[in-house]
Amino acid sequence: ELEHAKDMALLVARREKVTLDLLEQNMRIFDQRSNVKRLKRSLGIRG
Amino acid sequence: EYEKLKSELKKSLATRNKLEDEFERLEQEIYEKETEYFSGNNATSNTGIAGNRFSYGGNIIKGFDGFNKSHHHSAGHDSHNRGFNNDDRIFSLSSAIFVKQQQ
Amino acid sequence: MDPSSVLDQTIQDVSNLQAEFTHILGEIRASDTQLLDQRKKYMQKDSQIHKFIRQHGSLQEHPKEQELSEKIREKMSACKNLQEQKCTMANTALYLVAKHLSRLEKNIGLLEEDGLLAP
């Protein structure tokens, strides 16, 4: 019983860690996109 | 510099895709583990007493009261055998995404 | 120490585990719901920026782009804080059950050493 409960608690902890990594990745992507847009505008790159 | 930024952005997007796949895989694994655990269909459900094979599982949601006593009865008369329904999936249900998908 | 007393003691020790898990996992879900709401809001703001780009091309900046970007970053940061709290809660649940399991395994080991329990 305890082993099963521990396995599932571990999976939940992993899931939350991956969710945190995803959020941080999304923040990184947002900043990178902002930088790309800024550079495109300064270089006059369309599309 | 523009090409470098583009390349880094592409890598970040690829990493994000991998993380999303990992998330889905974990949600699926949690769901399957719950099914295995709560329906008591695990191969380790054996008291070691010859000829007796009790199915039990789910004490993490139904509590451990009477845990000792319930293993002296046969599975058919187990007063703690309350069945299993989707509301018992407390691990899966801790994810709002899972709840939304169910809805 | 004998197997029966170890079992009784363990059952007593874990008697609150069900309530603790129900509480913690409920809290994780509540925080996740909040997080999804926040995420929806910042995604809507992000969509506004991208809609403008689609309509006016990539060279023209949305008149409120700075303000929108600031708000998006704020909401993302709030989401990150919420998510960190969820991680702590999940780790707490894991710690609670691992602690009991570890103690039980140790006691089983001692009983086996004393020959009171078959390996």
mmCIF file of N, CA and C in Angstrom, chain A residues 7 13-14 18 22 25 31 37 44 46:
data_model
loop_
_atom_site.group_PDB
_atom_site.id
_atom_site.type_symbol
_atom_site.label_atom_id
_atom_site.label_comp_id
_atom_site.label_asym_id
_atom_site.label_seq_id
_atom_site.Cartn_x
_atom_site.Cartn_y
_atom_site.Cartn_z
ATOM 1 N N ASP A 7 4.842 5.573 -5.050
ATOM 2 C CA ASP A 7 5.056 5.636 -6.511
ATOM 3 C C ASP A 7 4.208 6.729 -7.129
ATOM 4 N N ALA A 13 4.913 14.444 -8.059
ATOM 5 C CA ALA A 13 6.018 15.391 -7.841
ATOM 6 C C ALA A 13 6.770 15.637 -9.149
ATOM 7 N N ARG A 14 6.951 14.579 -9.934
ATOM 8 C CA ARG A 14 7.633 14.723 -11.238
ATOM 9 C C ARG A 14 6.805 15.574 -12.185
ATOM 10 N N VAL A 18 7.958 19.028 -13.979
ATOM 11 C CA VAL A 18 7.920 19.229 -15.440
ATOM 12 C C VAL A 18 7.068 20.453 -15.772
ATOM 13 N N LEU A 22 8.218 23.701 -17.752
ATOM 14 C CA LEU A 22 7.451 24.201 -18.904
ATOM 15 C C LEU A 22 7.178 25.696 -18.777
ATOM 16 N N GLN A 25 10.266 27.559 -19.383
ATOM 17 C CA GLN A 25 10.566 27.511 -20.819
ATOM 18 C C GLN A 25 9.695 28.499 -21.576
ATOM 19 N N ASP A 31 10.540 35.851 -23.985
ATOM 20 C CA ASP A 31 11.636 36.836 -24.047
ATOM 21 C C ASP A 31 12.398 36.722 -25.359
ATOM 22 N N LYS A 37 11.699 39.906 -32.410
ATOM 23 C CA LYS A 37 10.828 40.946 -33.016
ATOM 24 C C LYS A 37 11.554 42.291 -33.057
ATOM 25 N N GLY A 44 14.625 45.797 -40.336
ATOM 26 C CA GLY A 44 13.638 45.935 -41.418
ATOM 27 C C GLY A 44 13.308 44.616 -42.086
ATOM 28 N N ARG A 46 10.960 41.664 -42.888
ATOM 29 C CA ARG A 46 9.525 41.399 -42.886
ATOM 30 C C ARG A 46 9.259 39.892 -42.776
#
